[in-house]
């Protein structure tokens, strides 16, 4: 009898897992509680993979040999409780993909903020060095799909804590932990230590031959390391002081010391600006050095990198006003980083579905830099209540077009209008990409 693999959830990671499972001879069934996108349905049909949508057939699911669970499904659902009661092994798509890509080099990146940028930058370094590398995970194509359709020698993977919750043997050669700030606490019984422990699972199977690259300026990371040491070779990065080994800033230069030869370049030559990007650049550069990429290639990559769409993306300048699309800022911390990196006066467009945000973290930066906040969403009350005392102008809008026009009216030559929402996008938009594209369309229509 073929191994019965049930896949819960038919997003990119679920479909990737289905394709890989089928390719490896498993008996695959995909179950999606919501609606499956048409292009995914076609893929399943073409590959003769059975699926259901709009409900879960418990009798089929509870008969599985193994279950791949989408990162979006919380443990507290009735179905997951039943699965756990029955003792059916549950893994994440990352774990399944790892099973069939052992022997390849894996660089895995996690953290509350900066994951996508660091992943893209690390990929850019490996690509510039001429390596056979794929960028997968939360950014673009799922890891499992890549392993099934176009396997590579190196995988640079962006991983969320939800995906780490269901790994068993997954072991990256290089693990990067950028930072840990409160996000998604609803999934961790509102206990910060549970969320921290979940992020550290990235290193749980590592041995001395593997590398763990971490930010020593992050109190949560340092506190955890003090209590529970890890077994891999640890390499820190910091902007506070010079180090004997790791990444640091000295004399306005980024310095990377790993196994001998230092990589040194001026901060001003880095393609990515802002303090938070110093961390992202150091982490990616250290990853490159652990894989013996030449220092010239690393320097060249750090200088030539183009930032991601929807992440501090420059859109246009209209009558001396710069427009920046930071739609990917879906939590308050991301907005803090965005505000921190801009020197000019800012007109800030924010709002959307509030995840119970605590806006106090950005109040000082709003006071210092933001001349107007344009709220955009169905319910802007939380933002208005939290920040109206900190900025002279607060305007309510209910569409992107309206928000961009209001922002343009508030801005004068030399200002920056920035979309950095701090919220999820599901009230007015499909997702943060859709929101970012609508912003760019509205700017072009000015």
Short mmCIF file of C-alpha atoms in Angstrom, two decimals:
data_model
loop_
_atom_site.label_atom_id
_atom_site.label_comp_id
_atom_site.label_asym_id
_atom_site.label_seq_id
_atom_site.Cartn_x
_atom_site.Cartn_y
_atom_site.Cartn_z
CA UNK A 1 0.00 0.00 0.00
CA UNK A 2 1.28 3.45 -0.89
CA UNK A 3 1.99 5.87 1.96
CA UNK A 4 -1.21 7.92 2.52
CA UNK A 5 -0.19 11.58 2.63
CA UNK A 6 -2.93 14.07 3.44
CA UNK A 7 -2.24 17.75 2.83
CA UNK A 8 -4.26 20.28 4.80
CA UNK A 9 -4.42 23.64 3.05
CA UNK A 10 -3.96 24.33 -0.67
CA UNK A 11 -1.89 27.49 -0.77
CA UNK A 12 1.57 27.58 -2.38
CA UNK A 13 3.13 25.36 0.30
CA UNK A 14 0.27 22.80 0.19
CA UNK A 15 0.39 22.52 -3.60
CA UNK A 16 4.19 22.21 -3.51
CA UNK A 17 3.91 19.42 -0.93
CA UNK A 18 1.27 17.66 -3.08
CA UNK A 19 3.46 17.76 -6.21
CA UNK A 20 6.49 16.46 -4.32
CA UNK A 21 4.50 13.74 -2.52
CA UNK A 22 3.02 12.54 -5.81
CA UNK A 23 6.43 12.54 -7.50
CA UNK A 24 7.84 10.41 -4.66
CA UNK A 25 5.10 7.79 -5.05
CA UNK A 26 2.87 8.74 -2.12
CA UNK A 27 -0.90 8.41 -2.27
CA UNK A 28 -1.75 12.15 -1.99
CA UNK A 29 -5.03 13.82 -1.02
CA UNK A 30 -5.40 17.60 -0.62
CA UNK A 31 -8.07 19.05 1.67
CA UNK A 32 -8.78 22.82 1.72
CA UNK A 33 -11.43 24.30 4.04
CA UNK A 34 -11.76 27.40 1.85
CA UNK A 35 -11.61 27.81 -1.92
CA UNK A 36 -8.66 26.61 -4.03
CA UNK A 37 -7.33 29.10 -6.61
CA UNK A 38 -8.04 28.07 -10.21
CA UNK A 39 -4.38 27.79 -11.26
CA UNK A 40 -3.70 25.48 -8.29
CA UNK A 41 -6.77 23.36 -9.14
CA UNK A 42 -5.48 22.90 -12.68
CA UNK A 43 -2.08 21.78 -11.38
CA UNK A 44 -3.68 19.20 -9.11
CA UNK A 45 -5.87 17.91 -11.96
CA UNK A 46 -3.00 17.70 -14.47
CA UNK A 47 -0.96 15.73 -11.92
CA UNK A 48 -3.91 13.42 -11.07
CA UNK A 49 -3.97 14.50 -7.43
CA UNK A 50 -7.36 14.17 -5.70
CA UNK A 51 -8.57 17.15 -3.68
CA UNK A 52 -11.56 18.70 -1.94
CA UNK A 53 -12.42 22.31 -1.12
CA UNK A 54 -14.95 24.11 1.06
CA UNK A 55 -14.79 21.43 3.78
CA UNK A 56 -12.58 18.76 5.36
CA UNK A 57 -13.59 15.06 5.14
CA UNK A 58 -12.59 13.95 8.61
CA UNK A 59 -12.94 10.23 7.87
CA UNK A 60 -10.36 10.45 5.04
CA UNK A 61 -8.03 12.80 6.97
CA UNK A 62 -8.04 10.73 10.16
CA UNK A 63 -7.05 7.71 8.08
CA UNK A 64 -3.76 9.28 6.96
CA UNK A 65 -0.30 7.77 7.45
CA UNK A 66 1.08 11.29 7.65
CA UNK A 67 -0.26 14.84 7.41
CA UNK A 68 1.37 17.95 5.96
CA UNK A 69 -0.24 20.93 7.66
CA UNK A 70 -0.39 24.40 6.16
CA UNK A 71 1.36 26.98 8.37
CA UNK A 72 -1.92 28.91 8.56
CA UNK A 73 -3.91 26.23 10.42
CA UNK A 74 -3.87 26.77 14.21
CA UNK A 75 -3.53 23.78 16.56
CA UNK A 76 -6.69 24.77 18.42
CA UNK A 77 -9.06 23.78 15.58
CA UNK A 78 -11.34 20.80 16.26
CA UNK A 79 -9.78 18.87 13.36
CA UNK A 80 -6.20 19.29 14.62
CA UNK A 81 -7.23 18.20 18.13
CA UNK A 82 -8.66 14.98 16.63
CA UNK A 83 -5.51 14.43 14.50
CA UNK A 84 -3.31 14.85 17.59
CA UNK A 85 -5.55 12.54 19.66
CA UNK A 86 -5.17 9.84 17.03
CA UNK A 87 -1.39 10.31 17.04
CA UNK A 88 -1.03 10.78 13.26
CA UNK A 89 2.41 12.26 12.47
CA UNK A 90 2.09 15.92 11.39
CA UNK A 91 4.88 17.66 9.50
CA UNK A 92 5.31 20.98 7.72
CA UNK A 93 5.98 21.32 3.99
CA UNK A 94 9.56 22.37 4.92
CA UNK A 95 10.09 18.98 6.60
CA UNK A 96 8.73 17.05 3.59
CA UNK A 97 10.94 18.99 1.17
CA UNK A 98 13.98 18.42 3.41
CA UNK A 99 13.36 14.65 3.34
CA UNK A 100 14.04 14.70 -0.42
CA UNK A 101 16.85 17.27 -0.54
CA UNK A 102 19.33 15.88 1.97
CA UNK A 103 22.91 16.33 0.85
CA UNK A 104 22.13 19.77 -0.59
CA UNK A 105 23.26 22.94 1.18
CA UNK A 106 20.49 24.75 3.04
CA UNK A 107 20.54 28.32 4.32
CA UNK A 108 17.42 29.00 6.40
CA UNK A 109 16.37 32.46 7.55
CA UNK A 110 13.86 33.40 10.24
CA UNK A 111 13.06 36.36 12.49
CA UNK A 112 10.15 38.71 13.13
CA UNK A 113 11.33 41.37 10.65
CA UNK A 114 13.71 41.53 7.70
CA UNK A 115 13.36 37.88 6.63
CA UNK A 116 12.37 38.56 3.01
CA UNK A 117 15.07 41.19 2.48
CA UNK A 118 17.80 39.02 4.01
CA UNK A 119 16.64 35.97 2.04
CA UNK A 120 16.67 37.90 -1.25
CA UNK A 121 20.07 39.42 -0.44
CA UNK A 122 21.60 36.04 0.51
CA UNK A 123 20.25 34.56 -2.73
CA UNK A 124 21.73 37.51 -4.65
CA UNK A 125 25.18 36.84 -3.09
CA UNK A 126 25.07 33.12 -3.99
CA UNK A 127 23.80 33.87 -7.51
CA UNK A 128 26.50 36.52 -8.07
CA UNK A 129 29.07 33.91 -6.99
CA UNK A 130 27.79 31.64 -9.79
CA UNK A 131 26.30 28.92 -7.56
CA UNK A 132 23.32 26.72 -8.46
CA UNK A 133 20.92 28.29 -5.95
CA UNK A 134 17.15 28.57 -5.49
CA UNK A 135 15.23 31.07 -3.32
CA UNK A 136 12.21 29.42 -1.73
CA UNK A 137 9.82 29.37 1.21
CA UNK A 138 7.67 32.32 2.20
CA UNK A 139 9.18 34.28 -0.65
CA UNK A 140 8.02 33.09 -4.07
CA UNK A 141 7.99 29.36 -4.73
CA UNK A 142 7.55 26.79 -1.98
CA UNK A 143 10.59 24.70 -1.03
CA UNK A 144 8.73 21.45 -1.83
CA UNK A 145 7.72 22.66 -5.31
CA UNK A 146 11.34 23.58 -6.09
CA UNK A 147 12.62 20.17 -4.95
CA UNK A 148 9.95 18.46 -7.10
CA UNK A 149 10.32 20.55 -10.25
CA UNK A 150 13.79 22.16 -10.38
CA UNK A 151 16.12 20.88 -7.66
CA UNK A 152 19.19 23.01 -6.88
CA UNK A 153 22.49 22.50 -5.03
CA UNK A 154 21.83 25.37 -2.62
CA UNK A 155 18.48 26.41 -1.12
CA UNK A 156 18.01 29.80 0.53
CA UNK A 157 14.77 29.48 2.50
CA UNK A 158 12.64 32.07 4.27
CA UNK A 159 10.90 30.31 7.15
CA UNK A 160 8.19 31.47 9.56
CA UNK A 161 7.82 30.23 13.13
CA UNK A 162 4.61 28.37 12.11
CA UNK A 163 6.62 26.30 9.63
CA UNK A 164 9.24 25.53 12.28
CA UNK A 165 6.56 24.26 14.67
CA UNK A 166 6.15 21.09 12.59
CA UNK A 167 9.70 20.13 11.68
CA UNK A 168 11.22 16.85 12.88
CA UNK A 169 14.58 16.30 11.15
CA UNK A 170 14.94 19.56 9.20
CA UNK A 171 18.54 20.73 9.63
CA UNK A 172 19.94 23.73 7.76
CA UNK A 173 23.70 23.99 7.19
CA UNK A 174 23.31 27.68 8.01
CA UNK A 175 20.52 29.09 10.19
CA UNK A 176 20.00 32.85 10.50
CA UNK A 177 17.94 34.34 13.33
CA UNK A 178 17.56 38.08 12.74
CA UNK A 179 15.45 39.29 15.67
CA UNK A 180 12.46 38.38 17.80
CA UNK A 181 9.70 40.89 18.52
CA UNK A 182 6.11 40.16 19.58
CA UNK A 183 4.09 39.03 16.55
CA UNK A 184 1.50 36.25 16.16
CA UNK A 185 1.35 35.78 19.96
CA UNK A 186 -2.26 34.62 19.56
CA UNK A 187 -0.83 31.35 18.17
CA UNK A 188 1.49 30.85 21.16
CA UNK A 189 -0.96 31.15 24.06
CA UNK A 190 0.09 34.82 24.35
CA UNK A 191 3.41 33.70 25.87
CA UNK A 192 6.48 35.37 24.43
CA UNK A 193 8.72 32.48 25.57
CA UNK A 194 6.70 30.02 23.43
CA UNK A 195 7.20 32.22 20.36
CA UNK A 196 10.94 32.55 21.11
CA UNK A 197 11.30 28.78 21.54
CA UNK A 198 9.53 28.27 18.23
CA UNK A 199 12.01 30.52 16.39
CA UNK A 200 14.95 28.64 17.96
CA UNK A 201 13.68 25.35 16.51
CA UNK A 202 15.58 26.43 13.37
CA UNK A 203 18.76 25.25 15.13
CA UNK A 204 17.39 22.27 17.05
CA UNK A 205 18.93 19.56 14.83
CA UNK A 206 22.14 21.40 14.04
CA UNK A 207 25.56 20.03 15.01
CA UNK A 208 29.05 21.55 15.31
CA UNK A 209 29.51 21.40 11.51
CA UNK A 210 26.53 23.73 11.01
CA UNK A 211 26.36 27.49 11.55
CA UNK A 212 23.97 29.56 13.62
CA UNK A 213 24.11 33.26 12.72
CA UNK A 214 22.34 35.58 15.16
CA UNK A 215 21.91 39.19 16.23
CA UNK A 216 23.58 39.84 19.58
CA UNK A 217 21.80 43.21 19.92
CA UNK A 218 18.46 41.40 20.34
CA UNK A 219 17.59 40.91 24.04
CA UNK A 220 15.16 38.01 23.45
CA UNK A 221 17.78 36.06 21.48
CA UNK A 222 20.52 36.69 24.05
CA UNK A 223 18.29 35.75 26.96
CA UNK A 224 17.34 32.45 25.31
CA UNK A 225 20.95 31.62 24.41
CA UNK A 226 22.00 32.22 28.00
CA UNK A 227 19.44 29.68 29.22
CA UNK A 228 19.65 27.12 26.44
CA UNK A 229 22.95 26.93 24.57
CA UNK A 230 22.89 25.45 21.07
CA UNK A 231 25.23 22.93 19.48
CA UNK A 232 26.07 24.62 16.19
CA UNK A 233 29.00 26.93 15.49
CA UNK A 234 27.58 30.32 16.46
CA UNK A 235 28.50 33.53 14.67
CA UNK A 236 27.06 36.81 15.99
CA UNK A 237 26.55 40.21 14.37
CA UNK A 238 26.14 43.58 16.09
CA UNK A 239 26.29 47.31 15.49
CA UNK A 240 27.42 48.03 19.06
CA UNK A 241 31.08 46.94 19.20
CA UNK A 242 33.90 45.26 17.25
CA UNK A 243 34.08 41.44 17.45
CA UNK A 244 36.86 38.87 17.03
CA UNK A 245 34.55 36.80 14.86
CA UNK A 246 31.27 37.74 13.20
CA UNK A 247 29.82 40.90 11.70
CA UNK A 248 30.14 44.42 13.10
CA UNK A 249 30.37 48.09 12.21
CA UNK A 250 33.57 50.04 12.90
CA UNK A 251 34.77 53.37 11.45
CA UNK A 252 31.61 53.55 9.34
CA UNK A 253 32.59 50.26 7.71
CA UNK A 254 30.79 46.96 7.64
CA UNK A 255 33.25 44.25 8.66
CA UNK A 256 32.75 40.50 8.39
CA UNK A 257 35.31 38.23 10.05
CA UNK A 258 34.72 34.53 9.40
CA UNK A 259 37.59 32.04 9.11
CA UNK A 260 40.45 34.41 8.48
CA UNK A 261 40.08 36.92 5.66
CA UNK A 262 37.94 39.94 6.54
CA UNK A 263 35.32 41.39 4.22
CA UNK A 264 35.36 45.17 4.69
CA UNK A 265 33.26 47.78 2.89
CA UNK A 266 32.02 51.29 3.53
CA UNK A 267 28.49 51.53 4.96
CA UNK A 268 27.79 54.11 2.26
CA UNK A 269 28.44 51.59 -0.52
CA UNK A 270 25.70 49.26 0.72
CA UNK A 271 22.70 49.11 -1.62
CA UNK A 272 20.34 48.84 1.37
CA UNK A 273 20.02 51.91 3.59
CA UNK A 274 18.88 52.29 7.21
CA UNK A 275 20.08 50.77 10.47
CA UNK A 276 17.93 47.64 10.21
CA UNK A 277 19.48 46.88 6.82
CA UNK A 278 22.97 46.90 8.35
CA UNK A 279 21.80 43.82 10.27
CA UNK A 280 20.29 42.21 7.16
CA UNK A 281 23.46 42.89 5.15
CA UNK A 282 25.73 41.47 7.85
CA UNK A 283 23.65 38.31 8.24
CA UNK A 284 23.64 37.64 4.49
CA UNK A 285 27.36 38.37 4.15
CA UNK A 286 28.25 35.99 7.02
CA UNK A 287 26.13 33.27 5.36
CA UNK A 288 28.12 33.82 2.17
CA UNK A 289 31.43 33.52 4.02
CA UNK A 290 30.41 30.27 5.78
CA UNK A 291 29.93 28.80 2.29
CA UNK A 292 33.37 30.06 1.18
CA UNK A 293 32.09 32.69 -1.25
CA UNK A 294 34.94 35.06 -2.15
CA UNK A 295 34.96 38.43 -0.43
CA UNK A 296 34.97 40.34 -3.76
CA UNK A 297 31.71 38.63 -4.73
CA UNK A 298 30.18 39.47 -1.35
CA UNK A 299 31.17 43.14 -1.59
CA UNK A 300 29.92 43.36 -5.17
CA UNK A 301 26.57 41.77 -4.17
CA UNK A 302 26.00 44.03 -1.16
CA UNK A 303 26.57 47.07 -3.38
CA UNK A 304 24.43 45.95 -6.36
CA UNK A 305 21.35 44.49 -4.64
CA UNK A 306 17.96 45.88 -5.72
CA UNK A 307 15.46 45.95 -2.87
CA UNK A 308 12.25 43.93 -2.98
CA UNK A 309 8.94 45.04 -4.38
CA UNK A 310 6.66 46.37 -1.58
CA UNK A 311 9.56 46.73 0.86
CA UNK A 312 10.76 50.36 1.05
CA UNK A 313 10.37 50.40 -2.75
CA UNK A 314 10.91 53.79 -4.42
CA UNK A 315 7.96 54.41 -6.79
CA UNK A 316 8.28 57.92 -8.25
CA UNK A 317 8.94 61.58 -7.51
CA UNK A 318 6.03 63.91 -8.27
CA UNK A 319 6.65 67.67 -7.96
CA UNK A 320 9.60 67.05 -5.64
CA UNK A 321 7.71 64.57 -3.42
CA UNK A 322 9.13 61.03 -3.21
CA UNK A 323 6.65 58.13 -3.02
CA UNK A 324 7.71 54.93 -1.24
CA UNK A 325 5.80 51.65 -1.21
CA UNK A 326 6.35 49.72 2.02
CA UNK A 327 3.16 47.66 1.80
CA UNK A 328 4.98 44.65 3.27
CA UNK A 329 5.08 46.45 6.64
CA UNK A 330 2.24 44.46 8.20
CA UNK A 331 3.26 45.01 11.83
CA UNK A 332 4.25 48.01 13.95
CA UNK A 333 7.89 46.99 14.15
CA UNK A 334 8.27 47.09 10.37
CA UNK A 335 6.90 50.64 10.36
CA UNK A 336 9.40 51.60 13.07
CA UNK A 337 12.24 50.41 10.81
CA UNK A 338 10.79 52.28 7.84
CA UNK A 339 10.42 55.58 9.73
CA UNK A 340 13.87 55.15 11.27
CA UNK A 341 15.53 54.87 7.87
CA UNK A 342 14.09 58.05 6.31
CA UNK A 343 15.64 61.46 6.94
CA UNK A 344 13.10 63.73 5.17
CA UNK A 345 9.68 64.84 6.55
CA UNK A 346 7.13 62.06 6.08
CA UNK A 347 3.45 61.87 5.18
CA UNK A 348 2.50 58.38 6.34
CA UNK A 349 -0.34 56.30 4.90
CA UNK A 350 -1.30 53.51 7.28
CA UNK A 351 -4.18 51.29 8.35
CA UNK A 352 -5.96 48.07 7.49
CA UNK A 353 -6.93 45.14 9.67
CA UNK A 354 -5.44 45.85 13.09
CA UNK A 355 -4.06 42.74 14.84
CA UNK A 356 -4.38 44.39 18.26
CA UNK A 357 -1.36 46.56 17.51
CA UNK A 358 0.49 48.49 20.18
CA UNK A 359 1.42 51.74 18.43
CA UNK A 360 3.38 53.14 21.38
CA UNK A 361 6.64 51.83 19.86
CA UNK A 362 6.45 54.30 16.96
CA UNK A 363 5.13 57.35 18.85
CA UNK A 364 8.54 59.02 19.26
CA UNK A 365 9.42 58.58 15.59
CA UNK A 366 5.99 59.86 14.53
CA UNK A 367 6.48 62.96 16.70
CA UNK A 368 9.91 63.56 15.25
CA UNK A 369 9.36 62.83 11.55
CA UNK A 370 5.70 62.54 10.53
CA UNK A 371 3.87 65.71 9.48
CA UNK A 372 0.60 63.94 8.65
CA UNK A 373 -0.97 60.49 8.95
CA UNK A 374 -3.46 59.39 6.33
CA UNK A 375 -5.56 56.52 7.66
CA UNK A 376 -6.84 54.04 5.13
CA UNK A 377 -9.19 51.29 6.18
CA UNK A 378 -12.65 50.23 7.25
CA UNK A 379 -11.92 51.02 10.89
CA UNK A 380 -9.22 53.59 11.65
CA UNK A 381 -10.15 54.12 15.31
CA UNK A 382 -7.15 52.28 16.86
CA UNK A 383 -4.64 54.39 14.89
CA UNK A 384 -6.46 57.66 15.57
CA UNK A 385 -6.69 56.92 19.29
CA UNK A 386 -3.04 55.89 19.53
CA UNK A 387 -1.31 58.53 17.40
CA UNK A 388 -3.50 61.64 16.97
CA UNK A 389 -1.59 63.49 19.73
CA UNK A 390 1.75 62.85 18.01
CA UNK A 391 1.14 64.37 14.60
CA UNK A 392 -0.45 67.69 13.57
CA UNK A 393 -2.69 66.24 10.83
CA UNK A 394 -4.80 63.07 10.82
CA UNK A 395 -7.05 62.31 7.83
CA UNK A 396 -9.53 59.47 7.36
CA UNK A 397 -9.85 57.85 3.92
CA UNK A 398 -11.48 54.67 2.71
CA UNK A 399 -9.68 53.86 -0.55
CA UNK A 400 -6.12 53.88 -1.87
CA UNK A 401 -6.87 56.54 -4.50
CA UNK A 402 -8.33 58.83 -1.85
CA UNK A 403 -5.42 58.17 0.54
CA UNK A 404 -2.73 58.92 -2.05
CA UNK A 405 -4.46 62.14 -3.13
CA UNK A 406 -4.88 63.30 0.47
CA UNK A 407 -1.21 62.50 1.17
CA UNK A 408 -0.06 64.43 -1.91
CA UNK A 409 -2.04 67.48 -0.76
CA UNK A 410 -0.31 67.37 2.64
CA UNK A 411 3.17 66.99 1.17
CA UNK A 412 5.46 69.72 -0.09
CA UNK A 413 8.65 69.56 -2.15
CA UNK A 414 11.35 67.54 -0.35
CA UNK A 415 8.85 65.38 1.60
CA UNK A 416 8.32 61.64 1.40
CA UNK A 417 4.89 60.03 1.09
CA UNK A 418 5.18 56.50 2.42
CA UNK A 419 2.69 53.64 2.47
CA UNK A 420 3.69 51.65 5.57
CA UNK A 421 0.44 50.23 6.91
CA UNK A 422 1.37 48.36 10.16
CA UNK A 423 -1.70 46.21 9.51
CA UNK A 424 -2.92 43.28 7.48
CA UNK A 425 -4.56 44.21 4.19
CA UNK A 426 -7.68 42.08 4.12
CA UNK A 427 -10.27 44.83 4.54
CA UNK A 428 -9.74 46.66 1.23
CA UNK A 429 -7.24 44.44 -0.63
CA UNK A 430 -6.51 40.80 -1.46
CA UNK A 431 -3.06 40.87 0.17
CA UNK A 432 -0.11 43.22 0.75
CA UNK A 433 1.07 42.79 -2.87
CA UNK A 434 -2.32 43.92 -4.18
CA UNK A 435 -2.23 46.87 -1.77
CA UNK A 436 1.27 47.84 -2.95
CA UNK A 437 0.28 47.64 -6.61
CA UNK A 438 -2.83 49.78 -6.02
CA UNK A 439 -0.60 52.35 -4.29
CA UNK A 440 1.73 52.47 -7.29
CA UNK A 441 -1.23 52.84 -9.68
CA UNK A 442 -2.65 55.70 -7.60
CA UNK A 443 0.75 57.48 -7.57
CA UNK A 444 1.08 57.14 -11.34
CA UNK A 445 -2.41 58.62 -11.72
CA UNK A 446 -1.52 61.84 -9.83
#
